[in-house]
Structures are given as structure tokens and as C-alpha cells.
Coordinates of C-alpha atoms in Angstrom, one line a residue:
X286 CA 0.0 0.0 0.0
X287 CA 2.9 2.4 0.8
X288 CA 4.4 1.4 -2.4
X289 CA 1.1 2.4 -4.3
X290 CA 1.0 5.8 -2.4
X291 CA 4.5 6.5 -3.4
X292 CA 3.9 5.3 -7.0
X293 CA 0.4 7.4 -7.8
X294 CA 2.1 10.1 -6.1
X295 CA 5.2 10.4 -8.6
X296 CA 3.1 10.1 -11.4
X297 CA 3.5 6.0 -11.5
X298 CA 0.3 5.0 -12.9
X299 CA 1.0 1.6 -13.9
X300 CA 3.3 1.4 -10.7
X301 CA 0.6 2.0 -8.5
X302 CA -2.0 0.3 -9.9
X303 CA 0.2 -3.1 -9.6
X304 CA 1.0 -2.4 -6.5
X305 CA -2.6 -1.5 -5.3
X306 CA -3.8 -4.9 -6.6
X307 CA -1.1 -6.8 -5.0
X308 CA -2.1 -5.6 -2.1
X309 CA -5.5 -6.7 -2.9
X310 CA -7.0 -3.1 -2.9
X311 CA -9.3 -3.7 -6.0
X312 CA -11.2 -0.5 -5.1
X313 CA -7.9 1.9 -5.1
X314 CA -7.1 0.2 -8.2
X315 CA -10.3 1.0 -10.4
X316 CA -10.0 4.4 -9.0
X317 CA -6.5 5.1 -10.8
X318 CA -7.9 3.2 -13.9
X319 CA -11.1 5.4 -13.4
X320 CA -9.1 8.5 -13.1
X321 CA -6.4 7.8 -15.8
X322 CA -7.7 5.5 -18.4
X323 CA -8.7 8.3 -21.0
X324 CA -5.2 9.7 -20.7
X325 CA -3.8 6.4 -21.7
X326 CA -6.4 6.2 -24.9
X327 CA -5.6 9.3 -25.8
X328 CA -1.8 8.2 -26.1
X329 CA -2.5 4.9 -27.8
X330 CA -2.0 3.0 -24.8
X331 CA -5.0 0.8 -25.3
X332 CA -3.7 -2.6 -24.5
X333 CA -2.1 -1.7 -21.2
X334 CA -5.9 0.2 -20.2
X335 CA -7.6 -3.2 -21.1
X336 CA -4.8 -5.4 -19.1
X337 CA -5.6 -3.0 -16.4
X338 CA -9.8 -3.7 -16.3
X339 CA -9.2 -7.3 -17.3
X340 CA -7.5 -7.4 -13.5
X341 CA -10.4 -5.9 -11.3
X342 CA -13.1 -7.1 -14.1
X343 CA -15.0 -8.1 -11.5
X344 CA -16.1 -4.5 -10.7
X345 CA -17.3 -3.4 -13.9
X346 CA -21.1 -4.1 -13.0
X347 CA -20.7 -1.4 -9.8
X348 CA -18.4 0.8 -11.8
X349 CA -19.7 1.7 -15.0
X350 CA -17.3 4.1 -16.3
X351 CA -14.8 1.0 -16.4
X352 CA -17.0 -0.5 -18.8
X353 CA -16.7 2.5 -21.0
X354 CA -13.3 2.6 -20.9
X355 CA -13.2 -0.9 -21.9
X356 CA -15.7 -0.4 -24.6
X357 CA -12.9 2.5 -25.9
X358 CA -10.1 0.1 -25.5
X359 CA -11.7 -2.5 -27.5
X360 CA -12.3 -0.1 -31.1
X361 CA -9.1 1.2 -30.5
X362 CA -7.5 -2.3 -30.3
X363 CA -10.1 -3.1 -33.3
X364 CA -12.4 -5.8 -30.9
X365 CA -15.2 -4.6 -33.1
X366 CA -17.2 -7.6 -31.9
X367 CA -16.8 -7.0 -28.4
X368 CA -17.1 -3.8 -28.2
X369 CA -21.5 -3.7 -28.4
X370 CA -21.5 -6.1 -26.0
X371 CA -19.8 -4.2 -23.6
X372 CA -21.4 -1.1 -24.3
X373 CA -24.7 -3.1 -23.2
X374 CA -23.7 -4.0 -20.2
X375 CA -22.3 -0.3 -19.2
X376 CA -26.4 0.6 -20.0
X377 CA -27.5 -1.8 -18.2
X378 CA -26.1 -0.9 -14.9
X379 CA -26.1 3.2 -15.8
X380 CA -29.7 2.8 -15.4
X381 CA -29.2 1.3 -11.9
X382 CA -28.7 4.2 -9.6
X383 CA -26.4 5.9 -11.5
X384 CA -26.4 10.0 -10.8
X385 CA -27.9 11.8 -13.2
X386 CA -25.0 13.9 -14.4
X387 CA -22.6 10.4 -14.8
X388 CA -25.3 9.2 -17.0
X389 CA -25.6 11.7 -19.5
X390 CA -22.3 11.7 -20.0
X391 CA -21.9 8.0 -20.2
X392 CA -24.2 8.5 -22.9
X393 CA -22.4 10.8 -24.9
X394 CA -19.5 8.2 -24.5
X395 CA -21.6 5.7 -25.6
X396 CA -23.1 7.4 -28.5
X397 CA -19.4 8.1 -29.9
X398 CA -18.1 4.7 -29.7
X399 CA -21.0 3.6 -31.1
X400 CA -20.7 6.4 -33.7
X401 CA -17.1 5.1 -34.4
X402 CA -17.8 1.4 -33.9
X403 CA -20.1 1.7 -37.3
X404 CA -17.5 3.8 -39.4
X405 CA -15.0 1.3 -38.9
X406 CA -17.9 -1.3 -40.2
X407 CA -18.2 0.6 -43.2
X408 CA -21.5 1.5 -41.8
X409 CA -21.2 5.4 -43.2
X410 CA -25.1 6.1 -42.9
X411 CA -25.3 4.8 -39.0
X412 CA -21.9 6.4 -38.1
X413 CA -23.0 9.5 -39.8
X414 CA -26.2 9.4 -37.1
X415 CA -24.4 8.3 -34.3
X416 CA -22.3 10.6 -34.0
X417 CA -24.6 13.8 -34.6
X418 CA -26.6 12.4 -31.8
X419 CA -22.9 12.8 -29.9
X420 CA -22.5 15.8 -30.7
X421 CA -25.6 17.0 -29.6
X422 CA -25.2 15.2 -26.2
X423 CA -21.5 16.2 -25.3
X424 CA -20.8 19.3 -23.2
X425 CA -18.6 21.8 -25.3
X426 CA -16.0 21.1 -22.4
X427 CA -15.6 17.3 -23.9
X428 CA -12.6 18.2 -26.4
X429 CA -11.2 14.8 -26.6
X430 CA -14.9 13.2 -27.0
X431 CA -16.0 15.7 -29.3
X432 CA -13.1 15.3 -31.9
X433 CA -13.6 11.7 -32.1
X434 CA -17.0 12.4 -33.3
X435 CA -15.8 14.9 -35.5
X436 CA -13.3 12.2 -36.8
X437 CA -16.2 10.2 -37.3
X438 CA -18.0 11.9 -39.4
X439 CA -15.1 12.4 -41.7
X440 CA -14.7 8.7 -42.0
X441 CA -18.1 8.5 -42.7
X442 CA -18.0 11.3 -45.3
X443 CA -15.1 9.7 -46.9
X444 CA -16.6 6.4 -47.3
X445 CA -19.6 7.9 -49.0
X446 CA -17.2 9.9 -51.7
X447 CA -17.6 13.6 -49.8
X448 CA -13.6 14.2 -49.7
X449 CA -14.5 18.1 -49.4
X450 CA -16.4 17.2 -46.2
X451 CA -14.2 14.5 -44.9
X452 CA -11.1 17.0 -45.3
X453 CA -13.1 19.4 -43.4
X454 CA -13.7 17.2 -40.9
X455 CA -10.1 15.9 -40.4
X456 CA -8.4 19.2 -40.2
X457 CA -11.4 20.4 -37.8
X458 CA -11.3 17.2 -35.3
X459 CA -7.1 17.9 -35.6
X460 CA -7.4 21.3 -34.3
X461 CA -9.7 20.3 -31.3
X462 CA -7.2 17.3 -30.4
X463 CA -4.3 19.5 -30.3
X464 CA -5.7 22.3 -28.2
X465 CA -7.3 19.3 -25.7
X466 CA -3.4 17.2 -25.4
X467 CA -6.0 13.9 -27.4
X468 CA -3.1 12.5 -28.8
X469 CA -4.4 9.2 -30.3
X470 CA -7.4 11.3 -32.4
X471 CA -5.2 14.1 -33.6
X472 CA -2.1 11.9 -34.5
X473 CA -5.6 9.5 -35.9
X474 CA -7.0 12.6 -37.7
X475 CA -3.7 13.9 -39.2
X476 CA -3.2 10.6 -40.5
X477 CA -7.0 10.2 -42.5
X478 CA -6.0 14.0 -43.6
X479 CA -2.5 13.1 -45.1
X480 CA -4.1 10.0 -46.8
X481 CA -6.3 11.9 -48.4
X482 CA -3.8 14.8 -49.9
X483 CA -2.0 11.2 -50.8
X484 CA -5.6 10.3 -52.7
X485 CA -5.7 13.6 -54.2
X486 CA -1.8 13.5 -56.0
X487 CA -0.5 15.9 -52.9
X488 CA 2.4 13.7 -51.9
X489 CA 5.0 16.3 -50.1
X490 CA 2.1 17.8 -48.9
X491 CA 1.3 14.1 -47.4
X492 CA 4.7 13.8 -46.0
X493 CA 4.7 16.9 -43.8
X494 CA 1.2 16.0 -42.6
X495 CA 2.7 12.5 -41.6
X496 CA 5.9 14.4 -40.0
X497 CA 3.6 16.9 -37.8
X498 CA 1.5 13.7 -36.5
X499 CA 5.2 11.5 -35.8
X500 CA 6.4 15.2 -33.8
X501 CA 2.9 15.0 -31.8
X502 CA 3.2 11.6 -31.1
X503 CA 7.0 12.0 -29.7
X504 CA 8.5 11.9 -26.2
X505 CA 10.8 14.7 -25.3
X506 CA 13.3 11.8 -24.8
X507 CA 12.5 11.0 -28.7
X508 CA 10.7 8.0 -27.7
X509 CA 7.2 7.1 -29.9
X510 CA 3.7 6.7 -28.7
X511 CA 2.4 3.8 -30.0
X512 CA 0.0 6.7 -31.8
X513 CA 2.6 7.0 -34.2
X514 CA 2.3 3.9 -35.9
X515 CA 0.1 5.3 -38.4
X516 CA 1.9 8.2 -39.4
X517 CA 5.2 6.1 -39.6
X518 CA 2.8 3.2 -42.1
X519 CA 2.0 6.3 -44.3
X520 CA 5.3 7.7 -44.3
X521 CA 6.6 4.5 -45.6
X522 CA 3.9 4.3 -48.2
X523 CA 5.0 7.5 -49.4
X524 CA 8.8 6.7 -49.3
X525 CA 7.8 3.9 -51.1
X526 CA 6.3 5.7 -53.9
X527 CA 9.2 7.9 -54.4
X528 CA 11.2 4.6 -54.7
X529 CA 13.7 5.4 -51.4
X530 CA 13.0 2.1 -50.5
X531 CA 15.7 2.1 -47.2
X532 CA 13.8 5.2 -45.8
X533 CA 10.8 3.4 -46.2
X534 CA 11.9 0.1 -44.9
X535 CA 12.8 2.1 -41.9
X536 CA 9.7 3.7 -41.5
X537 CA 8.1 0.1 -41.6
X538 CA 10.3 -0.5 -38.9
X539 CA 8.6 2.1 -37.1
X540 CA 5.4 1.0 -38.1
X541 CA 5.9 -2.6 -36.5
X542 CA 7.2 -2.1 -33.6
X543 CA 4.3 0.8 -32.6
X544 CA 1.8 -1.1 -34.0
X545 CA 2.5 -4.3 -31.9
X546 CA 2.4 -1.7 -29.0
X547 CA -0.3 -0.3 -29.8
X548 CA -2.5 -3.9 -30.9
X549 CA -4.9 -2.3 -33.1
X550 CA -5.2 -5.1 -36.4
X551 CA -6.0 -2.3 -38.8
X552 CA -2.4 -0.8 -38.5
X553 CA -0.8 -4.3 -38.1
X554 CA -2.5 -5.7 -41.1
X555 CA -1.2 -2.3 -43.3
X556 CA 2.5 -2.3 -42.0
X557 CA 2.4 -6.1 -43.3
X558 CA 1.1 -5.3 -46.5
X559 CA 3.7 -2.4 -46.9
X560 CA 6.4 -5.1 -46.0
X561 CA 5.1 -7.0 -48.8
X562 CA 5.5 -4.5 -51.2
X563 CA 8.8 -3.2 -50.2
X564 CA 10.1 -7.3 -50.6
X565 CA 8.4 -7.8 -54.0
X566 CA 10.1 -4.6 -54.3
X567 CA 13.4 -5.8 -53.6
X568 CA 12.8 -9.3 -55.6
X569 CA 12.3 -11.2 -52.2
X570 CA 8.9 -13.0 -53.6
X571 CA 8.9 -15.6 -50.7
X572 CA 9.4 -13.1 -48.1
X573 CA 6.8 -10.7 -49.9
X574 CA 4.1 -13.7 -49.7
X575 CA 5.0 -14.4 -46.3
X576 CA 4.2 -10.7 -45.3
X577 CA 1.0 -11.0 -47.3
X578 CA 0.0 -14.0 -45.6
X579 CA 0.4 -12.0 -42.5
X580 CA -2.0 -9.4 -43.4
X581 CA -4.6 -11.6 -44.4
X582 CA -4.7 -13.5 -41.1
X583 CA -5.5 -10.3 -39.3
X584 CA -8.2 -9.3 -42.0
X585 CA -10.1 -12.7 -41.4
X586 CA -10.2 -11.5 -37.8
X587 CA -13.3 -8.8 -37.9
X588 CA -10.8 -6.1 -36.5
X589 CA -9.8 -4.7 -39.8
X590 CA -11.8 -2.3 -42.0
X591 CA -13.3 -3.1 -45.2
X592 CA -10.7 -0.5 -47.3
X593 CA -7.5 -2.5 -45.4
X594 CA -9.0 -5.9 -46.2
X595 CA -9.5 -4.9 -50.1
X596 CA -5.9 -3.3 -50.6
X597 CA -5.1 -6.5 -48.9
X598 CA -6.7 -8.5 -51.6
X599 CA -5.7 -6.0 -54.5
X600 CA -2.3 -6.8 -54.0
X601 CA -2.7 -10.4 -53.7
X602 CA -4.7 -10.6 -57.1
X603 CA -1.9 -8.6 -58.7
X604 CA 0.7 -11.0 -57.5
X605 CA -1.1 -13.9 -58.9
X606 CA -1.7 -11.9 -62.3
X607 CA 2.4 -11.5 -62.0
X608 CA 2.9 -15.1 -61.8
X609 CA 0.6 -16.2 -64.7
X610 CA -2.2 -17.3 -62.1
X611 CA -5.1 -16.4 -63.9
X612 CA -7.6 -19.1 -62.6
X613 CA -6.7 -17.9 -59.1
X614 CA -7.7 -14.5 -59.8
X615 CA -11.0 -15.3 -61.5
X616 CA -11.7 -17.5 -58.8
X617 CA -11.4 -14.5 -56.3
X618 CA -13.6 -12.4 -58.9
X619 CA -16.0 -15.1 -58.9
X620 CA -16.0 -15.7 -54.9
X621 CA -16.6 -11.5 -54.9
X622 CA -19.1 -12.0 -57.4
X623 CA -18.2 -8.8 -59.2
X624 CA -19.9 -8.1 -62.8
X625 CA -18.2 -4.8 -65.3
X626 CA -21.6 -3.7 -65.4
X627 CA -22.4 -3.2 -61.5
X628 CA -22.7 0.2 -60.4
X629 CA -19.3 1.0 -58.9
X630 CA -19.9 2.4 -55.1
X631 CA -17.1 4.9 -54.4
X632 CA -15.6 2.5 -51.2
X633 CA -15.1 -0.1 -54.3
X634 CA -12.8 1.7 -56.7
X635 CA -10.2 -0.4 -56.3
X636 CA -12.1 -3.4 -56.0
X637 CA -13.4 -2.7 -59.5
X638 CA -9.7 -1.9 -61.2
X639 CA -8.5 -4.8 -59.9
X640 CA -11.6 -6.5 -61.5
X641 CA -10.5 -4.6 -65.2
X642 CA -6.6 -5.7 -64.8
X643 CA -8.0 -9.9 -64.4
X644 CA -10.2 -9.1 -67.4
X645 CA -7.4 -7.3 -69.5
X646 CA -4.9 -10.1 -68.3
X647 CA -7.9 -12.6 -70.2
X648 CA -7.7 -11.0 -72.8
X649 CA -11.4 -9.9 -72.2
X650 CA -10.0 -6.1 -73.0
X651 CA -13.1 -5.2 -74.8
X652 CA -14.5 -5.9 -71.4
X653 CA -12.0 -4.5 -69.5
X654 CA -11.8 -1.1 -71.3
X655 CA -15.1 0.3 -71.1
X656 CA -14.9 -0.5 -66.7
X657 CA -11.9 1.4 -66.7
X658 CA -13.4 4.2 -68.8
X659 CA -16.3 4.3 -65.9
X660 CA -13.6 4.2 -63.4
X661 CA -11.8 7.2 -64.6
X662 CA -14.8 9.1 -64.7
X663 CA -15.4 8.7 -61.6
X664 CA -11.8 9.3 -59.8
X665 CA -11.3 12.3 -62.2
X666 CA -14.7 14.0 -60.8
X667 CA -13.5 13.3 -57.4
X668 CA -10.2 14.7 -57.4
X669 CA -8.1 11.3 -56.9
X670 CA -5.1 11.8 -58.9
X671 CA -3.6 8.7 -57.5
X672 CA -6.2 6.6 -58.9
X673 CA -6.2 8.4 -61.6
X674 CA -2.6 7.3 -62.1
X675 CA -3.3 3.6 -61.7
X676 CA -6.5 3.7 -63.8
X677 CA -4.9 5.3 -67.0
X678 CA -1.8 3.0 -66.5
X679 CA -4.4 -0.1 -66.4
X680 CA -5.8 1.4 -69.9
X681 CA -2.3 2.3 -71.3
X682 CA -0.9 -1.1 -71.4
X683 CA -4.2 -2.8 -72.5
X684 CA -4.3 -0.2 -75.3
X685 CA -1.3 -1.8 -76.0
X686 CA -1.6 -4.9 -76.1
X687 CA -4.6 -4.3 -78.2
X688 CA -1.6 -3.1 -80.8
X689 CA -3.0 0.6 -80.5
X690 CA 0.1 2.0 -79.7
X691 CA -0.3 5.5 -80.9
X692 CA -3.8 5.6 -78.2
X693 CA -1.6 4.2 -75.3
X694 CA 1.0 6.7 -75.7
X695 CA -1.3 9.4 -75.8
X696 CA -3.7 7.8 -72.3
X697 CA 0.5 7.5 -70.8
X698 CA 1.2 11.0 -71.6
X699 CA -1.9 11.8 -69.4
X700 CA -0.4 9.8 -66.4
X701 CA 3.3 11.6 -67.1
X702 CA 1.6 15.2 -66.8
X703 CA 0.1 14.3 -63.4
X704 CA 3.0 12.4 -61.8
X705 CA 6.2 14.3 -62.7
X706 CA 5.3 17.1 -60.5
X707 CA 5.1 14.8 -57.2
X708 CA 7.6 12.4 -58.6
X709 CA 5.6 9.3 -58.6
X710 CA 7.9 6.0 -59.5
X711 CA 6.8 3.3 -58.0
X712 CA 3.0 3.2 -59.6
X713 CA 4.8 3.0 -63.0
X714 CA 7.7 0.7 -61.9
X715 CA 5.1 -1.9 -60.5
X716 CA 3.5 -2.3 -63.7
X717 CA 6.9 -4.2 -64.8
X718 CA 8.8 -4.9 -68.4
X719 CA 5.5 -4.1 -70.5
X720 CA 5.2 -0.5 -69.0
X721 CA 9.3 -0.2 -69.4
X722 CA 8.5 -1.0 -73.0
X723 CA 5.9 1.5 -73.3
X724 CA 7.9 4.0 -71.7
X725 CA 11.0 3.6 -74.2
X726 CA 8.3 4.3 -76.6
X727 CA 7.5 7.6 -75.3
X728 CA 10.6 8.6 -74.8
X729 CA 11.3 7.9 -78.4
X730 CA 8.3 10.6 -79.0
X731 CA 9.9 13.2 -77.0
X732 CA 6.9 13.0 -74.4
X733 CA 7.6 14.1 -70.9
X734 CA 11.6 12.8 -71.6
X735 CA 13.3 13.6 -68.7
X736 CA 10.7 12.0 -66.6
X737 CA 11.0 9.4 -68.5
X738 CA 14.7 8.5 -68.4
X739 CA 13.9 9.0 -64.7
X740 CA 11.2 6.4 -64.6
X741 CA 13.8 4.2 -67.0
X742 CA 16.9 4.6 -65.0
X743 CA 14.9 2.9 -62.3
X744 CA 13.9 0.1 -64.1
X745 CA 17.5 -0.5 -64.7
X746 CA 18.4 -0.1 -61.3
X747 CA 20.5 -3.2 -60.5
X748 CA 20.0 -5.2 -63.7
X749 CA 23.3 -4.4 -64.9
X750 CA 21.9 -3.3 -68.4
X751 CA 21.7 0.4 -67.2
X752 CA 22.8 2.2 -71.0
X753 CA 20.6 0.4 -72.3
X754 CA 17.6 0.9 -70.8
X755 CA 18.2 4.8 -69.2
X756 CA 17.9 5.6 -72.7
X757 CA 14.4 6.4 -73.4
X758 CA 14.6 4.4 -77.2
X759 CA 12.8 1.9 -78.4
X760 CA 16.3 0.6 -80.1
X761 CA 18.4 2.3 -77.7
X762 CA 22.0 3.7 -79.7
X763 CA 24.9 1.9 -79.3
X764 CA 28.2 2.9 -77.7
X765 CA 29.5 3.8 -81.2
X766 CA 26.5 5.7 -82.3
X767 CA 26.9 7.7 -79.1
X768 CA 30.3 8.9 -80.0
X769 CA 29.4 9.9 -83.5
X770 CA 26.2 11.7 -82.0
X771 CA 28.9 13.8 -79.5
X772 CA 31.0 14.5 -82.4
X773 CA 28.1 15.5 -84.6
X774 CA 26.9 17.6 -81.7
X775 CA 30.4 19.5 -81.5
X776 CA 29.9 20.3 -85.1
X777 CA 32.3 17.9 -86.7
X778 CA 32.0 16.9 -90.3
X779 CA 31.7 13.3 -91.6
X780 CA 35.6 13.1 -92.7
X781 CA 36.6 14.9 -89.2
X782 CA 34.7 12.4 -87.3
X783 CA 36.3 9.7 -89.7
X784 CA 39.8 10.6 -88.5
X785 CA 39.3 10.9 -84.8
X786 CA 37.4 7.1 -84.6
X787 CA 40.0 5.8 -87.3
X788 CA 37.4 4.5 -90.0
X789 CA 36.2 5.0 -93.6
X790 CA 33.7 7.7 -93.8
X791 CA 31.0 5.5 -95.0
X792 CA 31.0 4.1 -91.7
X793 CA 30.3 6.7 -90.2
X794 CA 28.0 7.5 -92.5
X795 CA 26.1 4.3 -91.9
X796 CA 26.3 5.5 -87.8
X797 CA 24.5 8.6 -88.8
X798 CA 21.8 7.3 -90.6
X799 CA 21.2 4.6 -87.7
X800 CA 21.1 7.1 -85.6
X801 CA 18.7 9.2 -87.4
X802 CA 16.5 6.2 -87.7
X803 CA 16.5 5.9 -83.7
X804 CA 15.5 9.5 -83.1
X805 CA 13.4 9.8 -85.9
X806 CA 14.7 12.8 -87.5
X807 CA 16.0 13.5 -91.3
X808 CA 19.1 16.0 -90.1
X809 CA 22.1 16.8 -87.8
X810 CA 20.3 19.6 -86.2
X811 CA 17.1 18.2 -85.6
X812 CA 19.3 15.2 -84.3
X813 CA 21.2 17.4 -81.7
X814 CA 17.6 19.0 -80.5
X815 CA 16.2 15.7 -80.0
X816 CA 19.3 13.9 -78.2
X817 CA 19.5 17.1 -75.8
X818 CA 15.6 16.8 -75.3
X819 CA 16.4 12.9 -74.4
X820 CA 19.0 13.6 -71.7
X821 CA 21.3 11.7 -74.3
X822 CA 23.8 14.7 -74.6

């Protein structure tokens, strides 16, 4: 008992609640849970709140506000199933005697979780309801309880396709959680906002959101709150995309570790997934499948949300669709019983492209076209430049395939414009050899060429046939044609360029008009302007 005095007085929480049960003071114990369990949510500290009622669970029926708690601790640790049940028993014994004052705030409590309980469902229209009714019941005093509603409604805005409201909402629940020290809901609420700018083609914007959140989420000794976990999964996404895969590995690092801390599936099931890219990444396939497998464990749990679970299975169709596995991934279309002529509900975007790439991959293109034509429509009107990306990538290599080359380079164009300025890599570098292909084609055009030597030079990273395929060519030039291109370019004539290589001046000659052929251009100046537009000089 003295040691539990001493503890709760330095600030010891944990400390003194140990000690308090040890001495078999179960009553001092729910006290300090009573009186600090919100502080420990609000830091992501979840598991260690529901390891605390899970010792004195015997009180919960005299002590509602435990049962709250608990009911918080189970959605943050994402015990969606468990966490109604709870909630039931918190009204059951609120009704019992419980002062008038304690109750309505209960309620408010309850109304939120419930509020959030449904958003992480997918249940947009409830969660939308729920947590207007929390609003209206909370006291403007509730910051912390109030933001999660807030956050709430974002979610649910977002899943419905209202990114205007759900930014809103994100940058509004943000500000409250700052001002009230609710660490979890504004590192939470930072996070959704960064995704979206991430949605919407705003990738540095993304990264500094994610930054912020990681600085909130940070001890003045540098240590993490487990908080941070999301902010670290999205900065690895990011760092990813950009192709600094070390930077990302160690933010997946991150990622891991908090998220174990921290217990909630959603995050565990993402930082997996992430692994499994980064590993396919590196050309690790057994290691990438083994993180995949990972990820969907946790999504057969109930604790994941829907949008988790179906990046989860995007990826693992377009593994199969890597391997040559087509009957595995109409299987999964079949099992999802998805149709090109459903209506495509905005939660199911991806769903649906990863629906037109098995249909392209059958060779079902003039299935697969028309879906991804409905698609775009749709991301374009929304703002989603990153989907935008994906979906005019999807139609650029079925164009080609279709042998419509001229159409494909004209839909890849498109998808150059928008990602140069953010630098996007890893969306085009997924896509493998055929997009390389189609990429040496544009380059040959002149379209967007530095990007796309870029783009090229990545391919090559590592393959140990770098010359050949940094240049953007179809038929790249050869070493020789390279030097007659630099002499050409410092204004050296045919017999000049003769004596300095020691040949005949036919071969040269017959260099030149290679050459020519490659850039497709008729004369040594228009050659020069095109090999400087290339990067080649």
C-alpha cells in the first residue's frame, strides 16, 4: 500500500495500480484506472488500459465508467465484436442508480463509440447518425470526445465519396485534439488528412502531414507513442512511392514495432502489407508472400476495416496476375461475385480496377476497357489523382496490347503530366517490363523525356543493363552511335569524325543514318535538338 501511495504520487500510474492490486485493494485500483484511463487512450496506450480492467473485471457491474473505458479500449484495439456487447452491459447498470450527471455523460461516451464502432464497419449512414446524436449530447467542455466524433463523421464522409467534407472534418477534429493534449485522435486525424492529400496527388504535402503527427506523437526523450504507428505506415507508403525504398523500410520499422504496441489489427495488417510490397520490391517474392499471408490472417479476424481488407486483396490478385495465375484471380472475382456492369460504389474503386486488370490479363479487353473508362470518370470528378494514375496505366498497357500503340501513348502521356510534378515512381515501376516498354516508346516521342529516363533509369536499377535501358529508345543507340552523335553535336563533319574514330567515312555514314533512324529525325540539327531533349547529350 505504501508502495502504491508512493507510486500514484510520482506520477506512476501503472506502478501504482500493480502495487494496489497486489495488495489486494481492487477498489484503489479501479480508482486510478477510473481517473487515468482516457489519458492512456488518448496516447495509444490501449492494451495496457484493457490489461488493467481485465485485472479488477469483477467491478465493472458497480463501476460503470470501467465498462466505458473498456468499450474505448476495445475499437481502438479493433475488438469490433466486443465492443456492443460491452457497451450493453455499461447501460444496463447506468440505469441502476447511476447519478444523473454520470449518466448523461456515459451517454455521450456511448453514442461516440458507437458512432465510431459503425465507421470502422463501413456502416457510413449509421456512423454518420451516431455521431450527430454525440455531438448533440456532449458538453462543449468534452474536447477529446468531441473530436472523435468529428473524426467520425469524416470517416463517414469519406466512405460515402464527400472528400471536401471529410477534409473538413479531419483538419477540424485535428485542431480540437491538439488544443485538448488527445493524442491518439489528432495523431488519428492527421493521418486520414494526409491519406487523403495522398488520394488527391499531394504527396510532399502528405509527407509533412505525416511528419507533424510522428512530432505529436513524440516523447521529449525521442521516444514514440504507439500513436505514431500510423503516421510512420504512411510515411513509408510515401517513401515507397518515391522509390527510397531504405527510408521506407525504416519507417516500416517504425510501423511494426508501434503497431505491436499499440495492438490495433487495422495498422498491423497495413504495416504487413507495406512489407510485402517493399520485398516484391526488392525481388524477395517468398518473403513478400509471407508478409501478405500475414495481413490476411489479421483481415479474417473482424478487427480490420473493409478499405485495409481490399488493398489487402488488391495486391494479392496482382501477384497472382504476375505469376501467370489467372484461374486464381478469377476465382477471387467469382468468390466477390463482381460483374463490369455493376454500379461501382465509391468504397469499391479499387475493388473494380483490380476486377479490369484480371479481365485485361484474359484477354477480355473489350470488357476491361469500357470498366476502366467508368472508373476514370469517376476518380477524375473526385479529385483522386492517384487513382487516376493507376486507372490510365491499367488502360495504357491494355491499349497496347490491343496493338494501339499510338492511343496508349497518348492515355501514358496523361499519367506523365500528373505524376512528374510529385515524382511518382513506384506506380509506373510496378507495372513491370510491359510498362518499361511502353515507356522507351514515349521517350522515343519526345513525351515528358526527362521523366522518363527517370522512370527508366529505375527500371534499370541493379539489372546491370543500365545504357541500355536509361535511354528512353525503343532501339536504344549503341556505344559507337553515341560517340558519333557527341562529335556530330560539336559540329564535326563526316571526314573529321572519320579521322578521330580511325574509320572510312561510310561508316560513319552508316552511324549517322542509324542514328537518325532511332530519333526519328531526317538531319544533324534536328538530331542534336532531340538527343538534348532525351538527356542523351
Amino acid at each position: 500500500r505504501r508502495a502504491a501511495d508512493w507510486y500514484e504520487q510520482e506520477g506512476h500510474v501503472s506502478e501504482a495500480i500493480s502495487h494496489a492490486l497486489a495488495a489486494g485493494d481492487r477498489a484503489r485500483a479501479a480508482r486510478l484506472v477510473e481517473q487515468h484511463a482516457m489519458a492512456m487512450l488518448m496516447h495509444g496506450e490501449a492494451v495496457t488500459v484493457l490489461n488493467w480492467i481485465t485485472s479488477i473485471t469483477s467491478l465493472l457491474q458497480e463501476r460503470p465508467w470501467l465498462g466505458v473505458y473498456q468499450s474505448w479500449a476495445f475499437i481502438c484495439t479493433g475488438q469490433h465484436d466486443k465492443t456492443e456487447p460491452s457497451l450493453q452491459v455499461v447501460e444496463r447498470h447506468t440505469a441502476a442508480g447511476v447519478p444523473e450527471a454520470d449518466a448523461q455523460a456515459m451517454q455521450s461516451h456511448i453514442a461516440a463509440i458507437r458512432a465510431l464502432n459503425a465507421a470502422r464497419r463501413g456502416e457510413a449512414q449509421q456512423a454518420m447518425a451516431l455521431a450527430k446524436e454525440a455531438l448533440e449530447r456532449l458538453p462543449k467542455s468534452d474536447a477529446a470526445v468531441r473530436s472523435v466524433a468529428i473524426l467520425t463523421l469524416g470517416e463517414a464522409s469519406w466512405q460515402t465519396g464527400d472528400l471536401v467534407a471529410a477534409r473538413r472534418a479531419f483538419a477540424e477534429a485535428s485542431r480540437i485534439d491538439r488544443a485538448s493534449g488527445n493524442t491518439l485522435a489528432a495523431v488519428t486525424a492527421l493521418s486520414y488528412f494526409a491519406v487523403l492529400l495522398t488520394r488527391q496527388g499531394e504527396l510532399h504535402r502528405a509527407a509533412e502531414t505525416y511528419q507533424t503527427a510522428v512530432e505529436m506523437a513524440t516523447l521529449s526523450d525521442g521516444r514514440m507513442l504507439p500513436a505514431a504507428a500510423q503516421a510512420c505506415l504512411g510515411l513509408s507508403g510515401l517513401e515507397y512511392e518515391w522509390n527510397d525504398l531504405e527510408v521506407a523500410e525504416r519507417h516500416a520499422r517504425q510501423a511494426s514495432e508501434l503497431g505491436r504496441r499499440w495492438g490495433n489489427p487495422n495498422e498491423l495488417a497495413g504495416t504487413h502489407l507495406i512489407w510485402a510490397r517493399l520485398r516484391q520490391a526488392r525481388g524477395d517474392m517468398k518473403a513478400a508472400l509471407e508478409s501478405l499471408r500475414e495481413a490476411e490472417v489479421l483481415t479474417r479476424g473482424g478487427g480490420v476495416p473493409p478499405p485495409t481488407v481490399r488493398e489487402v486483396d488488391a495486391f494479392r490478385v496482382r501477384l497472382w496476375l504476375a505469376r501467370g495465375n489467372l484461374e486464381a484471380a478469377a476465382g477471387w472475382a467469382r468468390e466477390h461475385t463482381l460483374d463490369p456492369r455493376d454500379e461501382i460504389p465509391y468504397p469499391k474503386h479499387l475493388t473494380y480496377l483490380t476486377l479490369a486488370r484480371i479481365l485485361i490479363a484474359q484477354d477480355r479487353v473489350d470488357t476491361g476497357l469500357p470498366l476502366t473508362n467508368r472508373l476514370l470518370a469517376q476518380v477524375e470528378a473526385l479529385g483522386e489523382m492517384g487513382r487516376t494514375l493507376d486507372v490510365l496505366l491499367v488502360q495504357s498497357l491494355a491499349l497496347k496490347d490491343q496493338g494501339d500503340t499510338s492511343r496508349a501513348l497518348a492515355v501514358l502521356a496523361r499519367a506523365l503530366t500528373l505524376g512528374e510534378a510529385e515524382g511518382y515512381v513506384r506506380v509506373f515501376l510496378d507495372e513491370g517490363a510491359p510498362m518499361a516498354e511502353l515507356l522507351r516508346h514515349a521517350g522515343s516521342r519526345g513525351i515528358a523525356p526527362q521523366y522518363v529516363a527517370r522512370l527508366l533509369s529505375e527500371f534499370s536499377e541493379g539489372s546491370g543493363g543500365k545504357l541500355a535501358t536509361q535511354q528512353p529508345l525503343i532501339e536504344p543507340l549503341t556505344e559507337r552511335e553515341l560517340q558519333v552523335l557527341r562529335l556530330v553535336a560539336n559540329g564535326l563533319s563526316n571526314q573529321a569524325i572519320a579521322r578521330q574514330l580511325v574509320v572510312a567515312v561510310g561508316t560513319v555514314k552508316a552511324h549517322t543514318a542509324s542514328l537518325y533512324r532511332k530519333l526519328d529525325v531526317a538531319s544533324r540539327t534536328q538530331a542534336v535538338a532531340r538527343a538534348t531533349e532525351l538527356g542523351l547529350l
